[in-house]
Amino acid sequence: MTDLAKLLREKYEPVIGLEIHAQLKTRTKIFCPCPTDFGAEPNANTCPVCLGLPGALPVLNQLVVEKAALAAFALNLHINETSVFARKNYFYPDLPKGYQISQYDQPFSVSGYVEIPTSERDETGRPVEWRLKTFRIQRMHIEEDAGKSLHEGMPDSDTSSYVNLNRSGVPLVEIVSEPDFRSSWEAYDYVQYLRRALLYVDACDGNMEEGSLRCDANVSIRRRGSTTLGTRTETKNLNSFRFIQRAIDYEIARQIRVLEEGGHIVQETRLWNEREARTYTMRSKEEAHDYRYFPEPDLPPLVLTAETIAALRSRMPELPEPRRRRFAESYGLSFEDSSLMTTTREMADFFEACVEASGNARAAFNWIANELLARIPAEKLSLESSPISPAALAELIALVADGTLSTKLAKEVFERMLTTGKAAREIVQELGGGQVSDVGQIEAIAAEVIAANPKQAAEYRGGKTPLLAFFVGQVMKATKGKANPQVVNEVLKRLLDTP
């Protein structure tokens, strides 16, 4: 154990809280009809409203509210019937109005939680022991995104910065946790789950590379046994699971070193530099009063009736963790297997449809996990994109179960299903029929093989029983691989054991 690890284990305890910014899955922005498409020409997706021009007034996008409600339900949050938009005042070049429309003391939703599996990892990154843990969520509020300042990548980046305001006005929810995390891996597992849950309810596309999901990590340390929180730092805009985990670990280690050397932690905002594998100071940390919040005068309070909230709740699908548990209990899947089959809602739907059609959960899992996912990434497996439907895969499973196809032949049929889109039975007919299981037919071929190889037959009967594999191979060759291997073995043993 390193000195740092020993200090962490015996002397200090990390306390971590997370703020997740998730872009809501809408075609247009929160307060104007500009598109939210990623990758458009710089400043192409803008108008007087999102540019903050004088006289332009915001109008709330109804779909934003619906998507936010689904996100809230996915995280067990209570939706307030009345919430209020507020102006968060600060100046950046990528914030044209000089303020961000957000929510402050009357947010959209409060008091949520998730109960999820989490585990520490060993030196190789493998989970040590999965356990269920509850992480509380303080609030989730609706807000608009700012634009983006560009400080590199331009011919004159050494002297000039550029601004792209396409993201200005893109709808977000900010999900603020309680400081319930005690390690970077707990944070890692939590963010992974949040992403999956938001994908399940179709509230966010979860694309971290495009900025659809970003994390700010608030990290502090305190003496073990203490209930007083230490001074925290905020590391902003972490846009990958690995960056989140590495940045938190670095910040924990940095803060321990500062305290052990007699220094004190400064409350500040920091950024993660992946190339250097370190955080560095961005600016001093603002408090709420620094933003001079006040109610947005151009937007009325957002009021949702109990009936509207109930109607939105009725649209909720089964969430990933309850579904994972059900798959484990109902289909006998391990934790790892049930987790894989619930990676996305589409994956879970595909698997369950195949199980219902085939009646064989283990075979459905094996074909999906070992064959289909080898060709189609898990996140892209859906009823629409897969060249093999759940019903078609169930038909293939049935042909193996009734002996029509051997495992080897089934894999050949599977390959042809992938490339042609044809049904399994149709391909079997094109190949000249399925597996040969007729005992009389196999017995006649086996007898011919034994008669053609008298020396090997005598050696087998003399005690060289491994030669059985030789005879099996000859029969399979004679039947072009179509003979049922189990029947072939039984017939050959009977014939060879008979003098």
mmCIF file of C-alpha atoms in Angstrom, residues 160-438:
data_model
loop_
_atom_site.group_PDB
_atom_site.id
_atom_site.type_symbol
_atom_site.label_atom_id
_atom_site.label_comp_id
_atom_site.label_asym_id
_atom_site.label_seq_id
_atom_site.Cartn_x
_atom_site.Cartn_y
_atom_site.Cartn_z
ATOM 1 C CA SER A 160 -7.341 35.752 -30.551
ATOM 2 C CA SER A 161 -10.266 33.754 -29.159
ATOM 3 C CA TYR A 162 -13.454 32.909 -31.041
ATOM 4 C CA VAL A 163 -17.004 32.264 -29.869
ATOM 5 C CA ASN A 164 -19.607 29.806 -31.174
ATOM 6 C CA LEU A 165 -23.110 30.555 -29.909
ATOM 7 C CA ASN A 166 -24.850 27.518 -31.407
ATOM 8 C CA ARG A 167 -25.166 25.989 -27.923
ATOM 9 C CA SER A 168 -26.537 29.199 -26.434
ATOM 10 C CA GLY A 169 -30.118 28.421 -25.436
ATOM 11 C CA VAL A 170 -29.822 24.647 -25.745
ATOM 12 C CA PRO A 171 -32.086 23.101 -23.052
ATOM 13 C CA LEU A 172 -30.420 21.513 -20.026
ATOM 14 C CA VAL A 173 -31.322 19.986 -16.713
ATOM 15 C CA GLU A 174 -28.810 20.284 -13.897
ATOM 16 C CA ILE A 175 -28.931 17.304 -11.526
ATOM 17 C CA VAL A 176 -27.384 18.161 -8.166
ATOM 18 C CA SER A 177 -26.527 15.293 -5.831
ATOM 19 C CA GLU A 178 -26.015 15.345 -2.100
ATOM 20 C CA PRO A 179 -22.365 14.818 -1.047
ATOM 21 C CA ASP A 180 -22.919 11.055 -0.662
ATOM 22 C CA PHE A 181 -19.961 9.704 -2.623
ATOM 23 C CA ARG A 182 -16.875 8.423 -0.824
ATOM 24 C CA SER A 183 -14.749 7.328 -3.778
ATOM 25 C CA SER A 184 -14.205 8.077 -7.446
ATOM 26 C CA TRP A 185 -15.635 4.695 -8.412
ATOM 27 C CA GLU A 186 -18.922 5.420 -6.663
ATOM 28 C CA ALA A 187 -19.115 8.630 -8.691
ATOM 29 C CA TYR A 188 -18.227 6.695 -11.862
ATOM 30 C CA ASP A 189 -20.993 4.125 -11.298
ATOM 31 C CA TYR A 190 -23.533 6.848 -10.445
ATOM 32 C CA VAL A 191 -22.881 8.867 -13.611
ATOM 33 C CA GLN A 192 -23.028 5.714 -15.713
ATOM 34 C CA TYR A 193 -26.392 4.853 -14.209
ATOM 35 C CA LEU A 194 -27.761 8.384 -14.673
ATOM 36 C CA ARG A 195 -26.801 8.274 -18.326
ATOM 37 C CA ARG A 196 -28.549 4.909 -18.796
ATOM 38 C CA ALA A 197 -31.674 6.098 -16.974
ATOM 39 C CA LEU A 198 -31.913 9.273 -19.065
ATOM 40 C CA LEU A 199 -31.475 7.212 -22.229
ATOM 41 C CA TYR A 200 -34.207 4.774 -21.107
ATOM 42 C CA VAL A 201 -36.766 7.577 -20.786
ATOM 43 C CA ASP A 202 -35.524 9.290 -23.981
ATOM 44 C CA ALA A 203 -34.784 12.515 -22.105
ATOM 45 C CA CYS A 204 -31.156 12.852 -23.282
ATOM 46 C CA ASP A 205 -29.051 11.222 -26.008
ATOM 47 C CA GLY A 206 -26.175 10.782 -23.541
ATOM 48 C CA ASN A 207 -23.477 11.699 -26.059
ATOM 49 C CA MET A 208 -20.665 12.882 -23.805
ATOM 50 C CA GLU A 209 -18.276 13.600 -26.692
ATOM 51 C CA GLU A 210 -20.757 16.136 -28.091
ATOM 52 C CA GLY A 211 -21.361 17.717 -24.688
ATOM 53 C CA SER A 212 -24.827 16.258 -24.126
ATOM 54 C CA LEU A 213 -23.768 15.037 -20.680
ATOM 55 C CA ARG A 214 -21.179 16.838 -18.561
ATOM 56 C CA CYS A 215 -20.167 16.509 -14.951
ATOM 57 C CA ASP A 216 -18.857 18.963 -12.339
ATOM 58 C CA ALA A 217 -17.255 17.214 -9.356
ATOM 59 C CA ASN A 218 -17.162 18.878 -5.936
ATOM 60 C CA VAL A 219 -14.401 17.248 -3.884
ATOM 61 C CA SER A 220 -13.321 17.767 -0.289
ATOM 62 C CA ILE A 221 -11.576 15.668 2.345
ATOM 63 C CA ARG A 222 -11.969 15.489 6.100
ATOM 64 C CA ARG A 223 -10.537 13.555 9.007
ATOM 65 C CA ARG A 224 -12.082 10.117 9.347
ATOM 66 C CA GLY A 225 -14.794 10.206 11.977
ATOM 67 C CA SER A 226 -15.443 13.915 11.507
ATOM 68 C CA THR A 227 -18.900 15.140 10.514
ATOM 69 C CA THR A 228 -17.674 18.569 9.421
ATOM 70 C CA LEU A 229 -17.230 19.039 5.696
ATOM 71 C CA GLY A 230 -13.872 20.246 4.438
ATOM 72 C CA THR A 231 -13.291 23.067 1.968
ATOM 73 C CA ARG A 232 -14.309 21.853 -1.464
ATOM 74 C CA THR A 233 -13.067 22.447 -4.969
ATOM 75 C CA GLU A 234 -15.173 22.089 -8.103
ATOM 76 C CA THR A 235 -13.669 20.439 -11.172
ATOM 77 C CA LYS A 236 -15.801 21.463 -14.144
ATOM 78 C CA ASN A 237 -16.889 20.080 -17.493
ATOM 79 C CA LEU A 238 -15.759 16.460 -17.216
ATOM 80 C CA ASN A 239 -17.129 14.803 -20.336
ATOM 81 C CA SER A 240 -16.144 11.139 -20.016
ATOM 82 C CA PHE A 241 -16.562 8.511 -17.302
ATOM 83 C CA ARG A 242 -12.829 7.930 -17.169
ATOM 84 C CA PHE A 243 -12.083 11.656 -16.851
ATOM 85 C CA ILE A 244 -14.528 11.876 -13.931
ATOM 86 C CA GLN A 245 -12.852 9.012 -12.104
ATOM 87 C CA ARG A 246 -9.296 10.182 -12.772
ATOM 88 C CA ALA A 247 -9.972 13.838 -11.961
ATOM 89 C CA ILE A 248 -11.595 12.981 -8.620
ATOM 90 C CA ASP A 249 -8.719 10.676 -7.655
ATOM 91 C CA TYR A 250 -6.192 13.354 -8.578
ATOM 92 C CA GLU A 251 -8.022 16.015 -6.593
ATOM 93 C CA ILE A 252 -8.281 13.769 -3.519
ATOM 94 C CA ALA A 253 -4.548 13.078 -3.660
ATOM 95 C CA ARG A 254 -3.723 16.758 -4.229
ATOM 96 C CA GLN A 255 -5.780 17.902 -1.261
ATOM 97 C CA ILE A 256 -4.215 15.288 1.022
ATOM 98 C CA ARG A 257 -0.731 16.432 -0.020
ATOM 99 C CA VAL A 258 -1.630 20.083 0.665
ATOM 100 C CA LEU A 259 -2.886 19.287 4.170
ATOM 101 C CA GLU A 260 0.000 16.959 4.987
ATOM 102 C CA GLU A 261 2.433 19.720 4.019
ATOM 103 C CA GLY A 262 0.732 22.160 6.373
ATOM 104 C CA GLY A 263 -1.219 24.113 3.766
ATOM 105 C CA HIS A 264 -4.944 24.770 3.434
ATOM 106 C CA ILE A 265 -7.438 24.074 0.672
ATOM 107 C CA VAL A 266 -8.694 27.060 -1.325
ATOM 108 C CA GLN A 267 -12.304 26.981 -2.480
ATOM 109 C CA GLU A 268 -12.024 27.346 -6.242
ATOM 110 C CA THR A 269 -13.104 26.084 -9.636
ATOM 111 C CA ARG A 270 -10.591 23.834 -11.394
ATOM 112 C CA LEU A 271 -10.282 22.185 -14.818
ATOM 113 C CA TRP A 272 -8.993 18.719 -15.708
ATOM 114 C CA ASN A 273 -6.092 18.404 -18.148
ATOM 115 C CA GLU A 274 -6.126 14.872 -19.501
ATOM 116 C CA ARG A 275 -2.775 15.193 -21.284
ATOM 117 C CA GLU A 276 -1.058 16.144 -18.041
ATOM 118 C CA ALA A 277 -3.372 14.004 -15.858
ATOM 119 C CA ARG A 278 -3.910 16.864 -13.381
ATOM 120 C CA THR A 279 -6.359 19.578 -12.372
ATOM 121 C CA TYR A 280 -5.434 23.242 -12.379
ATOM 122 C CA THR A 281 -7.013 26.481 -11.151
ATOM 123 C CA MET A 282 -9.589 28.129 -13.401
ATOM 124 C CA ARG A 283 -11.073 30.808 -11.099
ATOM 125 C CA SER A 284 -12.146 31.410 -7.510
ATOM 126 C CA LYS A 285 -15.392 29.640 -6.655
ATOM 127 C CA GLU A 286 -18.508 31.776 -6.847
ATOM 128 C CA GLU A 287 -21.276 31.580 -4.249
ATOM 129 C CA ALA A 288 -24.983 31.974 -5.021
ATOM 130 C CA HIS A 289 -24.997 35.626 -3.988
ATOM 131 C CA ASP A 290 -22.265 36.358 -6.539
ATOM 132 C CA TYR A 291 -24.771 35.591 -9.303
ATOM 133 C CA ARG A 292 -27.406 38.064 -7.986
ATOM 134 C CA TYR A 293 -30.302 35.720 -8.760
ATOM 135 C CA PHE A 294 -33.731 37.246 -9.270
ATOM 136 C CA PRO A 295 -36.936 35.930 -10.935
ATOM 137 C CA GLU A 296 -36.911 36.100 -14.732
ATOM 138 C CA PRO A 297 -39.400 38.933 -15.518
ATOM 139 C CA ASP A 298 -40.026 37.758 -19.089
ATOM 140 C CA LEU A 299 -41.269 34.270 -18.117
ATOM 141 C CA PRO A 300 -44.262 33.446 -15.900
ATOM 142 C CA PRO A 301 -43.956 30.718 -13.240
ATOM 143 C CA LEU A 302 -44.059 27.213 -14.679
ATOM 144 C CA VAL A 303 -47.226 25.566 -13.339
ATOM 145 C CA LEU A 304 -47.994 21.864 -13.761
ATOM 146 C CA THR A 305 -51.251 20.447 -12.476
ATOM 147 C CA ALA A 306 -51.378 17.148 -10.620
ATOM 148 C CA GLU A 307 -53.263 15.707 -13.609
ATOM 149 C CA THR A 308 -50.512 16.771 -16.019
ATOM 150 C CA ILE A 309 -47.822 15.252 -13.791
ATOM 151 C CA ALA A 310 -49.793 11.991 -13.548
ATOM 152 C CA ALA A 311 -50.241 11.863 -17.332
ATOM 153 C CA LEU A 312 -46.497 12.319 -17.857
ATOM 154 C CA ARG A 313 -45.729 9.637 -15.265
ATOM 155 C CA SER A 314 -47.926 7.159 -17.163
ATOM 156 C CA ARG A 315 -45.421 7.332 -20.057
ATOM 157 C CA MET A 316 -42.562 5.954 -17.969
ATOM 158 C CA PRO A 317 -40.911 2.694 -19.071
ATOM 159 C CA GLU A 318 -39.368 0.168 -16.677
ATOM 160 C CA LEU A 319 -36.057 1.656 -15.523
ATOM 161 C CA PRO A 320 -32.677 -0.044 -16.021
ATOM 162 C CA GLU A 321 -31.920 -1.160 -12.452
ATOM 163 C CA PRO A 322 -35.370 -2.666 -11.701
ATOM 164 C CA ARG A 323 -35.267 -4.323 -15.103
ATOM 165 C CA ARG A 324 -31.785 -5.721 -14.459
ATOM 166 C CA ARG A 325 -32.964 -7.232 -11.192
ATOM 167 C CA ARG A 326 -36.029 -8.752 -12.872
ATOM 168 C CA PHE A 327 -33.892 -10.276 -15.623
ATOM 169 C CA ALA A 328 -31.597 -11.794 -13.010
ATOM 170 C CA GLU A 329 -34.496 -13.258 -11.031
ATOM 171 C CA SER A 330 -36.790 -14.307 -13.891
ATOM 172 C CA TYR A 331 -34.210 -15.579 -16.374
ATOM 173 C CA GLY A 332 -31.429 -16.804 -14.091
ATOM 174 C CA LEU A 333 -28.860 -14.328 -15.396
ATOM 175 C CA SER A 334 -25.789 -13.314 -13.407
ATOM 176 C CA PHE A 335 -25.178 -9.713 -12.374
ATOM 177 C CA GLU A 336 -22.797 -9.194 -15.308
ATOM 178 C CA ASP A 337 -25.138 -10.872 -17.820
ATOM 179 C CA SER A 338 -28.250 -9.013 -16.669
ATOM 180 C CA SER A 339 -26.282 -5.740 -16.718
ATOM 181 C CA LEU A 340 -25.230 -6.377 -20.316
ATOM 182 C CA MET A 341 -28.787 -7.173 -21.419
ATOM 183 C CA THR A 342 -30.035 -3.891 -19.907
ATOM 184 C CA THR A 343 -27.261 -1.681 -21.306
ATOM 185 C CA THR A 344 -29.910 0.228 -23.252
ATOM 186 C CA ARG A 345 -33.687 0.086 -23.392
ATOM 187 C CA GLU A 346 -33.480 -1.195 -26.977
ATOM 188 C CA MET A 347 -31.124 -3.989 -25.929
ATOM 189 C CA ALA A 348 -33.417 -5.042 -23.075
ATOM 190 C CA ASP A 349 -36.466 -4.983 -25.369
ATOM 191 C CA PHE A 350 -34.618 -7.071 -27.973
ATOM 192 C CA PHE A 351 -33.500 -9.670 -25.431
ATOM 193 C CA GLU A 352 -36.908 -9.972 -23.796
ATOM 194 C CA ALA A 353 -38.707 -10.286 -27.144
ATOM 195 C CA CYS A 354 -36.325 -13.083 -28.126
ATOM 196 C CA VAL A 355 -36.869 -14.873 -24.800
ATOM 197 C CA GLU A 356 -40.643 -14.654 -25.170
ATOM 198 C CA ALA A 357 -40.503 -16.007 -28.726
ATOM 199 C CA SER A 358 -38.012 -18.807 -28.021
ATOM 200 C CA GLY A 359 -38.760 -19.725 -24.422
ATOM 201 C CA ASN A 360 -35.016 -20.114 -23.863
ATOM 202 C CA ALA A 361 -33.392 -17.242 -21.959
ATOM 203 C CA ARG A 362 -29.921 -18.787 -21.775
ATOM 204 C CA ALA A 363 -29.758 -19.497 -25.513
ATOM 205 C CA ALA A 364 -31.095 -16.004 -26.282
ATOM 206 C CA PHE A 365 -28.402 -14.453 -24.098
ATOM 207 C CA ASN A 366 -25.617 -16.563 -25.627
ATOM 208 C CA TRP A 367 -26.558 -15.732 -29.214
ATOM 209 C CA ILE A 368 -26.960 -12.022 -28.474
ATOM 210 C CA ALA A 369 -23.882 -11.637 -26.269
ATOM 211 C CA ASN A 370 -21.464 -13.905 -28.149
ATOM 212 C CA GLU A 371 -22.582 -13.538 -31.750
ATOM 213 C CA LEU A 372 -24.820 -10.536 -32.402
ATOM 214 C CA LEU A 373 -22.901 -8.059 -30.232
ATOM 215 C CA ALA A 374 -19.652 -9.138 -31.855
ATOM 216 C CA ARG A 375 -20.981 -7.409 -34.970
ATOM 217 C CA ILE A 376 -23.325 -4.738 -33.615
ATOM 218 C CA PRO A 377 -22.256 -2.522 -30.681
ATOM 219 C CA ALA A 378 -24.537 -2.843 -27.647
ATOM 220 C CA GLU A 379 -25.583 0.802 -27.751
ATOM 221 C CA LYS A 380 -26.755 0.412 -31.377
ATOM 222 C CA LEU A 381 -28.643 -2.872 -31.003
ATOM 223 C CA SER A 382 -32.318 -2.185 -31.598
ATOM 224 C CA LEU A 383 -35.275 -3.729 -33.359
ATOM 225 C CA GLU A 384 -34.789 -1.285 -36.209
ATOM 226 C CA SER A 385 -31.038 -1.563 -36.807
ATOM 227 C CA SER A 386 -30.396 -5.262 -36.299
ATOM 228 C CA PRO A 387 -30.394 -7.345 -39.495
ATOM 229 C CA ILE A 388 -31.759 -10.197 -37.368
ATOM 230 C CA SER A 389 -34.991 -9.566 -35.472
ATOM 231 C CA PRO A 390 -35.770 -11.167 -32.095
ATOM 232 C CA ALA A 391 -38.318 -13.466 -33.773
ATOM 233 C CA ALA A 392 -35.775 -14.535 -36.407
ATOM 234 C CA LEU A 393 -33.184 -15.300 -33.740
ATOM 235 C CA ALA A 394 -35.814 -17.251 -31.779
ATOM 236 C CA GLU A 395 -36.462 -19.387 -34.874
ATOM 237 C CA LEU A 396 -32.761 -20.206 -35.116
ATOM 238 C CA ILE A 397 -32.694 -21.143 -31.425
ATOM 239 C CA ALA A 398 -35.654 -23.487 -31.987
ATOM 240 C CA LEU A 399 -33.877 -25.217 -34.885
ATOM 241 C CA VAL A 400 -30.917 -25.930 -32.628
ATOM 242 C CA ALA A 401 -33.177 -27.131 -29.814
ATOM 243 C CA ASP A 402 -35.066 -29.637 -32.002
ATOM 244 C CA GLY A 403 -31.867 -31.043 -33.512
ATOM 245 C CA THR A 404 -32.360 -29.618 -36.994
ATOM 246 C CA LEU A 405 -29.097 -27.675 -36.662
ATOM 247 C CA SER A 406 -25.866 -28.438 -34.874
ATOM 248 C CA THR A 407 -24.093 -25.547 -33.163
ATOM 249 C CA LYS A 408 -21.628 -25.405 -36.042
ATOM 250 C CA LEU A 409 -24.340 -25.363 -38.709
ATOM 251 C CA ALA A 410 -26.350 -22.836 -36.705
ATOM 252 C CA LYS A 411 -23.425 -20.416 -36.745
ATOM 253 C CA GLU A 412 -23.183 -20.781 -40.527
ATOM 254 C CA VAL A 413 -26.913 -20.101 -40.837
ATOM 255 C CA PHE A 414 -26.545 -17.132 -38.480
ATOM 256 C CA GLU A 415 -23.841 -15.605 -40.706
ATOM 257 C CA ARG A 416 -26.098 -15.909 -43.734
ATOM 258 C CA MET A 417 -28.995 -14.388 -41.804
ATOM 259 C CA LEU A 418 -26.793 -11.382 -41.034
ATOM 260 C CA THR A 419 -25.757 -10.832 -44.637
ATOM 261 C CA THR A 420 -29.014 -11.703 -46.416
ATOM 262 C CA GLY A 421 -31.741 -10.925 -43.901
ATOM 263 C CA LYS A 422 -33.394 -14.258 -44.755
ATOM 264 C CA ALA A 423 -35.143 -16.491 -42.216
ATOM 265 C CA ALA A 424 -33.281 -19.428 -40.688
ATOM 266 C CA ARG A 425 -35.565 -22.120 -42.177
ATOM 267 C CA GLU A 426 -35.219 -20.624 -45.639
ATOM 268 C CA ILE A 427 -31.417 -20.730 -45.381
ATOM 269 C CA VAL A 428 -31.513 -24.313 -44.080
ATOM 270 C CA GLN A 429 -33.451 -25.356 -47.186
ATOM 271 C CA GLU A 430 -30.948 -23.554 -49.419
ATOM 272 C CA LEU A 431 -28.135 -25.487 -47.747
ATOM 273 C CA GLY A 432 -29.837 -28.758 -48.519
ATOM 274 C CA GLY A 433 -31.463 -29.434 -45.193
ATOM 275 C CA GLY A 434 -30.368 -29.334 -41.631
ATOM 276 C CA GLN A 435 -28.591 -31.686 -39.311
ATOM 277 C CA VAL A 436 -28.828 -35.427 -39.959
ATOM 278 C CA SER A 437 -30.112 -37.140 -36.811
ATOM 279 C CA ASP A 438 -31.600 -40.290 -38.328
#
